[in-house]
Coordinates of C-alpha atoms in Angstrom, one line a residue:
M378 CA -30.4 208.2 213.8
K379 CA -33.5 207.7 216.1
T380 CA -33.6 205.0 218.7
Y381 CA -37.0 203.1 218.7
I382 CA -37.7 200.7 221.5
L383 CA -40.8 198.5 221.6
G384 CA -42.2 197.5 225.1
L385 CA -44.5 194.6 225.6
S386 CA -46.7 193.2 228.4
A387 CA -48.5 190.0 227.8
Y388 CA -49.8 186.6 228.9
Y389 CA -51.2 187.5 232.3
H390 CA -53.8 190.2 231.9
D391 CA -54.1 193.6 230.1
S392 CA -51.6 192.9 227.3
A393 CA -50.2 196.0 225.7
A394 CA -47.5 197.4 223.5
A395 CA -45.7 200.8 223.7
L396 CA -43.3 202.5 221.4
V397 CA -40.6 204.8 222.7
C398 CA -38.5 207.0 220.4
D399 CA -35.4 208.7 221.9
G400 CA -37.1 208.5 225.4
E401 CA -40.5 209.9 224.2
V402 CA -43.6 207.7 224.3
V403 CA -45.0 208.0 220.8
A404 CA -47.7 205.3 221.0
A405 CA -49.3 202.8 223.4
A406 CA -52.4 200.7 223.4
Q407 CA -53.9 197.6 225.1
E408 CA -54.7 194.6 223.0
E409 CA -58.3 194.4 224.3
R410 CA -59.2 197.6 222.4
F411 CA -58.6 195.8 219.1
T412 CA -59.8 192.2 219.9
R413 CA -62.8 193.5 221.9
K414 CA -61.9 191.0 224.7
K415 CA -61.7 192.8 228.0
H416 CA -58.3 192.4 229.8
D417 CA -57.1 190.3 226.9
P418 CA -53.9 188.5 227.9
A419 CA -52.9 187.4 224.4
F420 CA -49.8 188.5 222.6
P421 CA -50.4 192.1 221.6
A422 CA -50.1 191.7 217.8
H423 CA -52.7 194.3 217.0
A424 CA -51.3 196.8 219.5
I425 CA -47.8 196.3 218.0
K426 CA -49.0 196.9 214.5
Y427 CA -50.8 200.1 215.6
C428 CA -47.6 201.5 217.3
L429 CA -45.5 201.0 214.3
K430 CA -48.1 202.5 212.0
E431 CA -48.5 205.5 214.3
A432 CA -44.8 206.1 214.2
G433 CA -44.5 205.4 210.4
I434 CA -41.8 202.8 210.9
N435 CA -41.2 199.1 210.4
H436 CA -39.4 196.4 212.3
N437 CA -36.0 197.4 210.8
D438 CA -36.2 200.7 212.7
I439 CA -36.6 199.0 216.1
S440 CA -33.4 198.6 218.1
S441 CA -34.8 196.5 221.0
V442 CA -38.0 194.7 222.0
V443 CA -38.4 194.6 225.8
F444 CA -40.7 192.3 227.8
Y445 CA -42.0 193.7 231.1
D446 CA -41.0 190.8 233.4
K447 CA -38.7 187.8 233.8
P448 CA -40.6 184.5 233.3
L449 CA -37.8 182.3 234.7
L450 CA -37.9 184.2 238.0
K451 CA -41.7 183.9 238.1
F452 CA -41.4 180.2 237.4
E453 CA -38.9 179.9 240.3
R454 CA -41.4 181.6 242.6
L455 CA -44.2 179.3 241.4
L456 CA -42.1 176.1 242.1
E457 CA -40.8 177.3 245.4
T458 CA -44.3 178.2 246.5
Y459 CA -45.7 174.8 245.6
L460 CA -42.8 173.0 247.3
S461 CA -43.2 175.0 250.5
Y462 CA -46.9 174.3 250.7
A463 CA -46.8 170.7 249.4
P464 CA -48.9 168.7 249.2
S465 CA -51.8 171.1 249.5
G466 CA -51.1 172.9 246.2
F467 CA -51.0 169.8 244.0
R468 CA -54.3 170.5 242.2
S469 CA -53.3 174.0 241.4
F470 CA -49.9 172.8 240.4
L471 CA -51.4 170.4 237.9
T472 CA -53.5 173.2 236.5
A473 CA -50.7 175.7 236.1
M474 CA -47.9 173.5 234.8
P475 CA -49.1 172.6 231.3
I476 CA -49.5 176.4 230.5
W477 CA -46.0 177.1 231.8
L478 CA -44.4 174.2 230.1
K479 CA -46.1 175.0 226.8
D480 CA -45.7 178.8 226.6
K481 CA -44.5 180.8 229.6
L482 CA -41.3 178.9 230.5
F483 CA -40.0 179.1 227.0
L484 CA -41.1 182.7 226.6
K485 CA -38.1 183.9 224.6
K486 CA -38.9 181.3 221.9
T487 CA -42.6 182.1 222.1
L488 CA -42.0 185.8 221.7
K489 CA -39.6 185.3 218.8
R490 CA -42.3 183.2 217.1
E491 CA -45.0 185.8 217.6
L492 CA -42.8 188.7 216.6
S493 CA -41.7 187.0 213.4
S494 CA -45.3 186.5 212.5
V495 CA -46.3 190.1 213.2
F496 CA -43.2 191.5 211.4
S497 CA -43.4 188.8 208.6
I498 CA -39.7 188.1 209.0
G499 CA -37.5 185.1 210.1
E500 CA -36.8 184.6 213.8
N501 CA -33.1 185.4 213.2
E502 CA -34.1 188.9 211.9
I503 CA -35.9 189.9 215.0
P504 CA -34.5 193.0 216.9
E505 CA -32.6 192.4 220.2
L506 CA -34.9 190.9 222.8
L507 CA -34.6 192.1 226.4
F508 CA -36.4 191.2 229.7
N509 CA -37.0 193.6 232.5
E510 CA -38.0 192.8 236.1
H511 CA -41.8 193.3 236.7
H512 CA -41.5 195.9 239.5
Q513 CA -38.6 197.7 237.6
S514 CA -41.1 198.1 234.7
H515 CA -43.7 199.5 237.1
A516 CA -41.2 201.9 238.7
A517 CA -39.9 203.1 235.3
S518 CA -43.4 203.7 234.1
A519 CA -44.0 205.9 237.2
F520 CA -40.8 207.8 237.4
F521 CA -39.5 208.4 233.9
P522 CA -42.6 210.1 232.5
S523 CA -43.1 212.1 235.7
P524 CA -42.4 215.8 236.1
Y525 CA -39.8 215.2 238.8
E526 CA -36.0 215.2 238.5
K527 CA -35.7 213.2 241.7
A528 CA -38.5 211.3 243.5
A529 CA -39.3 208.3 245.6
V530 CA -41.1 205.6 243.7
L531 CA -43.6 203.1 245.3
C532 CA -44.9 200.1 243.4
L533 CA -47.8 198.1 244.9
D534 CA -49.5 195.3 243.1
G535 CA -50.6 191.6 243.3
V536 CA -47.2 190.1 242.5
G537 CA -44.5 190.3 239.9
E538 CA -41.8 187.7 240.0
W539 CA -41.4 187.8 243.8
A540 CA -42.0 191.5 244.8
T541 CA -45.5 192.7 245.7
T542 CA -44.4 196.0 247.2
S543 CA -41.2 197.8 246.3
M544 CA -39.6 201.2 246.9
W545 CA -37.1 202.9 244.5
I546 CA -35.3 206.2 244.2
G547 CA -35.5 207.9 240.8
D548 CA -32.8 210.4 240.0
G549 CA -32.3 211.7 236.5
N550 CA -32.1 208.6 234.3
E551 CA -31.4 206.3 237.2
L552 CA -33.7 204.1 239.2
T553 CA -32.2 202.5 242.3
P554 CA -34.1 199.8 244.3
Q555 CA -34.2 200.3 248.1
W556 CA -36.4 197.5 249.5
E557 CA -39.3 195.2 248.7
I558 CA -41.9 193.0 250.3
D559 CA -42.2 189.6 248.7
F560 CA -44.9 187.1 247.8
P561 CA -47.1 185.8 249.3
H562 CA -47.5 189.0 251.5
S563 CA -49.3 191.3 249.1
L564 CA -51.6 194.3 249.6
G565 CA -52.9 193.8 246.0
L566 CA -53.7 190.1 246.6
L567 CA -55.3 190.9 250.0
Y568 CA -57.6 193.4 248.3
S569 CA -58.3 190.9 245.5
A570 CA -59.2 188.3 248.1
F571 CA -61.9 190.6 249.4
T572 CA -63.0 191.3 245.8
Y573 CA -63.4 187.5 245.4
Y574 CA -65.2 187.1 248.7
T575 CA -67.7 189.8 248.0
G576 CA -68.6 188.2 244.7
F577 CA -66.7 190.4 242.2
R578 CA -64.2 189.2 239.6
V579 CA -60.5 189.3 240.5
N580 CA -58.4 191.6 238.4
S581 CA -61.4 193.6 237.2
G582 CA -63.8 194.0 240.1
E583 CA -61.5 195.7 242.6
Y584 CA -62.8 199.1 241.6
K585 CA -66.3 197.9 242.4
L586 CA -65.2 197.0 245.9
M587 CA -63.8 200.5 246.2
G588 CA -67.1 202.1 244.9
L589 CA -69.1 199.9 247.3
A590 CA -67.1 200.9 250.4
P591 CA -68.8 204.3 251.2
Y592 CA -72.2 202.5 251.6
G593 CA -70.8 200.5 254.5
E594 CA -69.3 201.0 258.0
P595 CA -65.8 199.8 258.9
K596 CA -67.1 197.1 261.3
Y597 CA -64.5 194.5 260.3
V598 CA -61.3 196.5 260.6
D599 CA -60.3 194.9 263.9
L600 CA -61.1 191.4 262.6
I601 CA -58.9 192.0 259.6
L602 CA -56.0 193.5 261.6
D603 CA -56.2 190.8 264.3
N604 CA -56.4 187.8 262.0
L605 CA -55.4 188.5 258.4
I606 CA -52.7 191.1 258.3
D607 CA -49.9 191.9 260.7
L608 CA -49.4 195.6 260.0
K609 CA -46.4 197.4 261.4
E610 CA -46.2 201.1 262.2
D611 CA -43.9 201.7 259.2
G612 CA -46.5 200.2 256.8
T613 CA -44.7 197.0 256.2
F614 CA -46.9 193.9 256.7
K615 CA -47.3 190.1 256.6
L616 CA -50.4 188.2 255.8
N617 CA -51.6 185.2 257.8
M618 CA -51.7 182.6 254.9
K619 CA -53.9 180.2 256.9
Y620 CA -56.9 182.2 255.6
F621 CA -55.9 182.5 251.9
N622 CA -55.9 180.0 249.1
Y623 CA -54.1 182.0 246.3
A624 CA -50.6 180.6 246.9
T625 CA -51.6 177.1 246.0
G626 CA -55.3 176.8 245.3
L627 CA -57.7 177.8 242.6
T628 CA -59.6 180.4 244.7
M629 CA -58.5 183.5 246.6
T630 CA -59.9 182.6 250.0
N631 CA -60.6 179.3 251.9
K632 CA -63.1 177.9 254.4
K633 CA -61.2 179.4 257.4
F634 CA -61.6 182.9 255.8
A635 CA -65.3 182.2 255.2
D636 CA -65.7 181.0 258.9
L637 CA -64.0 184.2 260.1
F638 CA -66.7 186.3 258.3
G639 CA -69.5 183.9 259.1
A640 CA -70.5 182.9 255.6
P641 CA -69.2 181.6 252.3
A642 CA -68.2 184.0 249.5
R643 CA -71.1 185.8 247.9
E644 CA -72.1 184.3 244.5
P645 CA -71.3 186.5 241.5
E646 CA -74.4 188.7 240.6
G647 CA -76.0 187.6 243.9
E648 CA -77.8 190.1 246.1
L649 CA -75.6 192.7 247.7
T650 CA -76.3 193.1 251.4
Q651 CA -75.2 195.5 254.1
K652 CA -72.6 192.9 255.1
E653 CA -70.7 193.2 251.8
M654 CA -70.8 197.0 252.0
D655 CA -69.4 196.9 255.5
I656 CA -66.7 194.4 254.4
A657 CA -65.8 196.6 251.5
R658 CA -65.5 199.7 253.7
S659 CA -63.3 197.7 256.2
I660 CA -60.8 196.4 253.7
Q661 CA -60.7 199.9 252.0
W662 CA -59.9 201.4 255.4
V663 CA -57.1 198.9 255.9
T664 CA -55.7 199.5 252.4
E665 CA -55.7 203.3 253.0
E666 CA -53.9 202.8 256.3
V667 CA -51.2 200.7 254.7
V668 CA -50.6 203.2 251.9
L669 CA -50.5 206.2 254.3
R670 CA -48.1 204.4 256.7
L671 CA -45.9 203.4 253.8
G672 CA -45.9 206.9 252.3
R673 CA -44.9 208.5 255.6
S674 CA -42.1 205.9 256.0
V675 CA -40.8 206.5 252.5
H676 CA -40.7 210.2 253.1
K677 CA -38.9 209.8 256.4
E678 CA -36.4 207.4 254.9
T679 CA -35.6 209.3 251.7
G680 CA -36.3 212.9 252.7
L681 CA -37.7 213.4 249.2
D682 CA -40.7 215.7 248.6
Y683 CA -42.1 213.9 245.6
L684 CA -43.6 210.5 245.1
C685 CA -44.4 208.4 242.0
L686 CA -46.8 205.5 242.2
A687 CA -47.5 202.5 239.9
G688 CA -48.8 198.9 240.2
G689 CA -52.5 197.9 240.4
V690 CA -53.0 199.3 243.9
A691 CA -52.1 202.7 242.6
L692 CA -55.5 202.6 240.8
N693 CA -57.1 202.9 244.2
C694 CA -57.9 206.5 243.8
V695 CA -59.4 206.9 247.3
S696 CA -56.1 205.9 249.0
N697 CA -54.3 208.2 246.5
G698 CA -56.5 211.1 247.5
R699 CA -55.8 210.6 251.2
L700 CA -52.1 210.2 250.6
L701 CA -52.0 213.5 248.7
R702 CA -54.1 215.4 251.3
E703 CA -52.8 213.8 254.5
G704 CA -49.4 212.5 253.5
P705 CA -46.1 214.3 253.7
F706 CA -45.3 214.8 250.0
K707 CA -45.5 218.1 248.1
G708 CA -46.6 216.3 245.0
I709 CA -47.6 212.8 243.8
W710 CA -47.6 211.5 240.2
I711 CA -49.4 208.3 239.3
Q712 CA -48.9 206.4 236.1
P713 CA -52.3 206.5 234.3
A714 CA -51.9 202.9 233.1
A715 CA -50.7 201.8 236.6
G716 CA -51.5 198.1 236.1
D717 CA -49.8 195.6 233.9
A718 CA -50.5 197.4 230.6
G719 CA -48.3 200.3 231.8
G720 CA -45.5 197.8 232.3
A721 CA -45.0 198.0 228.5
V722 CA -44.2 201.7 228.7
G723 CA -42.0 201.1 231.7
A724 CA -40.1 198.3 230.1
A725 CA -39.3 200.4 227.0
L726 CA -38.3 203.5 229.1
S727 CA -36.2 201.4 231.4
A728 CA -34.3 199.9 228.4
Y729 CA -33.7 203.4 227.0
H730 CA -32.6 205.2 230.2
Q731 CA -31.0 202.4 232.2
Y732 CA -29.8 199.7 229.8
M733 CA -28.7 202.2 227.2
D734 CA -27.8 204.9 229.7
K735 CA -29.5 207.7 227.7
P736 CA -30.3 211.0 229.4
R737 CA -33.8 212.0 230.5
T738 CA -35.5 215.3 229.6
L739 CA -38.1 216.5 232.0
Q740 CA -41.5 217.4 230.4
L741 CA -44.3 219.4 232.0
P742 CA -47.0 218.7 233.0
D743 CA -45.6 215.1 232.3
A744 CA -44.4 213.0 229.4
T745 CA -47.5 210.9 228.8
K746 CA -49.4 213.5 226.6
G747 CA -52.5 213.3 228.7
S748 CA -52.4 209.5 228.1
Y749 CA -53.8 210.1 224.6
L750 CA -51.5 207.6 223.0
G751 CA -53.9 205.4 220.9
P752 CA -55.4 205.6 217.4
K753 CA -57.4 208.5 216.1
F754 CA -59.7 208.8 213.1
S755 CA -60.4 211.6 210.7
N756 CA -63.8 213.0 209.7
E757 CA -63.3 211.3 206.3
Q758 CA -62.7 207.9 207.9
I759 CA -65.7 208.3 210.1
T760 CA -68.1 209.4 207.3
S761 CA -66.8 206.6 205.1
Y762 CA -68.0 204.1 207.6
L763 CA -71.3 205.9 208.3
D764 CA -72.1 206.1 204.6
K765 CA -71.4 202.4 204.2
I766 CA -74.0 201.5 206.8
G767 CA -76.5 204.2 205.7
A768 CA -76.4 206.2 209.0
D769 CA -77.8 209.7 209.2
Y770 CA -75.4 212.4 210.3
T771 CA -74.5 216.1 210.0
H772 CA -71.1 217.8 209.8
V773 CA -70.8 220.6 212.4
E774 CA -67.7 222.8 213.0
D775 CA -66.5 223.2 216.6
D776 CA -67.8 226.8 217.1
Q777 CA -71.4 225.5 216.5
L778 CA -70.9 222.0 217.8
M779 CA -69.9 222.8 221.4
P780 CA -72.9 225.1 222.1
K781 CA -75.2 222.6 220.5
L782 CA -73.8 219.8 222.8
A783 CA -74.0 222.0 225.8
E784 CA -77.7 222.7 225.0
V785 CA -78.4 219.0 224.5
M786 CA -76.8 218.0 227.8
Q787 CA -78.6 220.8 229.6
G788 CA -81.8 219.0 228.5
E789 CA -80.5 215.8 230.4
K790 CA -79.6 214.0 227.2
V791 CA -76.6 211.6 227.1
V792 CA -73.8 212.0 224.6
G793 CA -71.2 209.6 223.2
W794 CA -68.0 211.6 222.8
F795 CA -65.4 210.2 220.4
Q796 CA -62.4 212.4 219.4
G797 CA -58.7 212.5 219.1
R798 CA -56.3 209.7 220.1
M799 CA -57.7 206.9 222.3
E800 CA -56.6 206.8 225.9
F801 CA -54.0 204.4 227.2
G802 CA -55.0 202.8 230.5
P803 CA -58.3 201.9 232.2
R804 CA -59.9 205.3 232.3
S805 CA -61.8 207.3 229.6
L806 CA -60.4 210.8 229.8
G807 CA -62.3 212.6 227.1
A808 CA -61.4 210.8 224.0
R809 CA -63.7 207.8 224.2
S810 CA -66.3 209.0 226.8
I811 CA -70.0 209.0 227.6
I812 CA -70.9 212.4 229.0
G813 CA -73.9 214.2 230.6
D814 CA -75.0 216.9 232.9
A815 CA -73.6 216.4 236.4
R816 CA -76.4 218.5 237.9
S817 CA -79.0 216.0 236.9
T818 CA -80.6 214.0 239.7
K819 CA -81.5 211.1 237.3
M820 CA -78.2 210.9 235.4
Q821 CA -76.5 208.3 237.5
T822 CA -79.4 205.9 237.3
V823 CA -80.0 206.5 233.6
M824 CA -76.3 205.9 232.8
N825 CA -75.9 202.8 235.0
L826 CA -79.1 201.0 234.1
K827 CA -80.0 202.1 230.5
I828 CA -76.6 202.8 229.0
K829 CA -73.8 201.0 230.9
Y830 CA -76.1 198.0 232.0
R831 CA -74.2 197.8 235.2
E832 CA -74.9 197.8 239.0
S833 CA -76.8 200.8 240.3
F834 CA -74.4 201.5 243.1
R835 CA -71.4 202.3 240.9
P836 CA -70.4 206.0 241.0
F837 CA -69.6 208.2 238.0
A838 CA -66.7 210.6 237.8
P839 CA -66.8 214.4 237.3
V840 CA -64.7 216.0 234.6
V841 CA -64.0 219.7 235.4
K842 CA -62.0 222.6 233.8
F843 CA -58.6 222.6 235.5
D844 CA -58.9 226.2 236.5
K845 CA -62.2 225.7 238.3
V846 CA -61.5 222.4 240.2
S847 CA -60.8 224.1 243.5
E848 CA -64.2 225.9 243.4
W849 CA -66.0 222.6 243.3
F850 CA -63.7 220.1 245.0
E851 CA -61.4 220.0 248.0
H852 CA -58.4 219.7 245.6
E853 CA -55.7 222.0 244.4
G854 CA -53.7 221.3 241.2
P855 CA -54.0 218.9 238.3
S856 CA -55.7 215.5 238.4
P857 CA -55.8 214.7 234.7
Y858 CA -56.0 210.9 235.0
M859 CA -59.0 210.4 237.2
L860 CA -56.7 208.8 239.9
I861 CA -57.5 211.1 242.8
V862 CA -60.7 211.1 244.9
A863 CA -61.5 214.4 246.6
P864 CA -64.4 215.7 248.7
V865 CA -67.0 218.0 247.0
K866 CA -66.7 221.5 248.4
E867 CA -69.0 222.1 251.4
D868 CA -70.7 225.1 249.9
K869 CA -71.7 222.9 246.9
R870 CA -73.2 220.2 249.2
N871 CA -76.9 219.7 250.2
L872 CA -77.7 219.4 253.8
M873 CA -79.2 216.1 254.8
S874 CA -82.3 215.8 256.9
A875 CA -82.2 213.8 260.2
E876 CA -84.1 211.0 258.5
Q877 CA -81.7 211.0 255.5
D878 CA -78.7 210.9 257.8
K879 CA -80.0 207.6 259.4
L880 CA -80.2 205.8 256.1
F881 CA -77.9 202.8 255.5
G882 CA -76.3 201.2 252.5
I883 CA -78.0 201.4 249.1
D884 CA -80.9 203.5 250.5
K885 CA -78.4 206.4 250.5
L886 CA -78.1 206.2 246.7
N887 CA -81.0 208.3 245.6
I888 CA -80.5 211.2 247.9
P889 CA -79.0 214.2 245.9
R890 CA -76.0 215.2 248.0
S891 CA -74.8 218.3 246.2
Q892 CA -75.3 220.7 243.3
I893 CA -73.7 218.0 241.1
P894 CA -75.5 214.9 242.4
A895 CA -74.6 212.6 239.4
V896 CA -70.9 212.6 240.4
T897 CA -71.2 213.0 244.2
H898 CA -70.8 209.7 246.0
V899 CA -72.7 208.9 249.2
D900 CA -69.7 210.1 251.3
Y901 CA -69.5 213.4 249.4
S902 CA -66.5 212.2 247.5
A903 CA -65.8 212.3 243.7
R904 CA -63.1 210.8 241.5
V905 CA -61.9 214.0 239.9
Q906 CA -60.5 214.5 236.4
T907 CA -59.2 217.9 235.4
V908 CA -59.2 218.9 231.8
H909 CA -56.4 221.0 230.3
P910 CA -56.3 222.9 227.0
E911 CA -52.7 221.8 226.4
T912 CA -53.6 218.1 226.2
N913 CA -57.3 218.1 225.2
P914 CA -58.4 221.5 223.8
R915 CA -61.7 220.2 222.3
F916 CA -62.9 218.7 225.6
Y917 CA -61.9 221.9 227.4
H918 CA -63.8 223.9 224.8
L919 CA -66.9 221.8 225.4
L920 CA -66.7 222.3 229.2
D921 CA -66.3 226.0 228.6
A922 CA -69.4 226.0 226.4
F923 CA -71.4 224.1 229.1
E924 CA -70.3 226.5 231.8
E925 CA -71.3 229.5 229.6
K926 CA -74.8 228.0 229.2
T927 CA -75.3 226.7 232.8
G928 CA -72.7 228.3 235.1
C929 CA -71.3 224.8 235.9
P930 CA -67.9 223.7 234.5
V931 CA -68.5 220.1 235.5
L932 CA -69.8 217.1 233.4
V933 CA -70.3 213.4 234.1
N934 CA -67.6 211.4 232.3
T935 CA -67.7 207.6 232.0
S936 CA -66.0 205.2 229.7
F937 CA -67.5 204.7 226.3
N938 CA -68.6 201.0 226.6
V939 CA -71.1 198.7 228.2
R940 CA -70.5 196.4 231.1
G941 CA -67.9 193.7 230.2
E942 CA -66.9 195.5 226.9
P943 CA -63.5 197.2 226.4
I944 CA -63.6 200.9 225.8
V945 CA -64.5 201.6 222.1
N946 CA -61.6 202.1 219.7
T947 CA -63.0 202.7 216.2
P948 CA -66.0 204.6 214.7
E949 CA -67.6 201.2 214.1
D950 CA -67.2 200.2 217.8
A951 CA -68.6 203.6 218.9
Y952 CA -71.7 203.5 216.6
R953 CA -72.5 199.9 217.6
C954 CA -72.3 200.8 221.3
F955 CA -74.4 203.9 220.6
M956 CA -77.1 202.0 218.9
R957 CA -77.2 199.2 221.4
T958 CA -77.8 201.6 224.3
E959 CA -80.1 204.5 225.2
M960 CA -77.6 207.2 224.4
D961 CA -79.2 210.2 222.7
Y962 CA -76.5 211.7 220.6
L963 CA -73.1 210.5 219.3
V964 CA -70.4 213.0 218.2
M965 CA -67.3 211.6 216.4
E966 CA -64.8 214.4 215.7
N967 CA -67.1 216.9 213.9
I968 CA -69.8 214.4 212.9
L969 CA -73.0 214.7 214.9
I970 CA -75.5 211.8 215.0
D971 CA -79.0 211.9 216.5
K972 CA -80.4 208.6 217.7
T973 CA -83.9 209.5 216.5
T974 CA -82.9 209.7 212.9
Q975 CA -81.0 206.5 212.6
P976 CA -82.0 203.5 210.5
E977 CA -83.4 200.5 212.5
W978 CA -80.6 198.6 214.3
K979 CA -80.9 194.9 213.9
E980 CA -78.8 192.1 215.4
E981 CA -79.2 188.4 215.8
G982 CA -79.8 187.2 219.3
D983 CA -79.1 189.2 222.5
W984 CA -75.9 191.2 222.0
R985 CA -75.4 191.4 225.8
N986 CA -74.3 187.7 225.7
E987 CA -71.3 188.9 223.7
F988 CA -69.4 190.2 226.7
A989 CA -68.5 188.3 229.9
L990 CA -69.7 190.3 232.9
D991 CA -66.8 192.0 234.6

């Protein structure tokens, strides 16, 4: 008899559900993809229904439901923090308590109520309900799907119950905690404080801060190290809480922080100046230094050659790239859904391997199936929807479709690419993607301003055939999850003139820096995704066709959505996004759609008001 375990993360941000069968992850999805609310924290009812449908089971087949953290421990941390900072945190206390007393403190009861509703059963019929510690869920999500029999595991995030940084040793089906750094000392919250101060949204704008960093100079590193963080040689650290407001207040930073940097926080959507770019570069430098020092210490302490990473800080692909190139490890594996959503996978795997003491079977290249764990749609389902709305389309088999798309993109057209199972995690990896020619000098601007409707400085990622990655980037081996930044090869770079070298900040943006300018950041770096025929044969086939036509095995790959919108899930989501933007073609499985032949698209009001800006 098969053992099914349902893992859940919910109520903070990025709610998700994951289903594990005998240690294998069979389905996982974020709730936002179904509700169309980005980072939706609500109970993941839609994601649960999807997981069960994908596996062809019902609630009777589930042996356990596992929540990804322990609310009582989190509540204890909240109370202790307010008491230790009293009376300064009283306003924040009054804001937080009603939510806790209504839902979060009595989470077991809340979960039973929600599960009984989703399963349409009585609360006494619900499967066994378990609770895992937050960082244990992160660690399990990183180690158990990894290709390593034994590895060190490093979890870095904002905060779980108490832990903000933790180190574990994974061995077979065991995960053993070694040490942790506790709240309020948090690398994730330090980075989020600077996200807030530079005018971006906490828990969603951190990647913008990372993307902004190469436009600046690390002018504020000493100021940060002298005042904000006491960083030890081994990578452990303490924050100076006099400058931060997150422990007790309603903001991340305070007046003392603003005075240190000579101005109040930038207003969201306000003008970006060189100062914000220099601040971004400085905190990115500090973050990388912490991660590198921690990595070296973990290696020295454990003697292990392999490292697994999870937690929100593990999405900082620049520090990941440096740790891989400059660190002591032979290999690093990062959970593709490294943030809270991935906690659902970790909770389920932790229950199976640790609580139930079930053995673990290694899978290569890893056990996440390329992170393609979400819903998929057949040609028949797609055409059924298109017929209903009167859309114009043609059915094209792969042997003709791939050369056609290669030709279209060679002409600098932008293509919406929708096929296979939707990705789990924050990155589009060639199932729900917008793609184009990486050699185009105008592609970054066109995609940012006319399709994504987002800030012009934000870089795009290259997607490359796995067997050609080392010809174009300073990187060896797989990078299937777009979580490693690597430099573009020197022989693919353009030499800068003396005048171009002197440019600062955003003025650097429009200088083509390589043979693939659409994916080359201003510091010659790129967030690389390698494509493998084992996990995404059709995407590999497309790259092959593009290389055959152009000699270049690299395309631009960005998420199929507009700013503030979750990545598209269904054919309806994809067609709507396609018609709202200046994409030229949409391909869904074998259905090809040309923008110029579509019926007029009408909507009431400005649809851009539908999504809150991230």
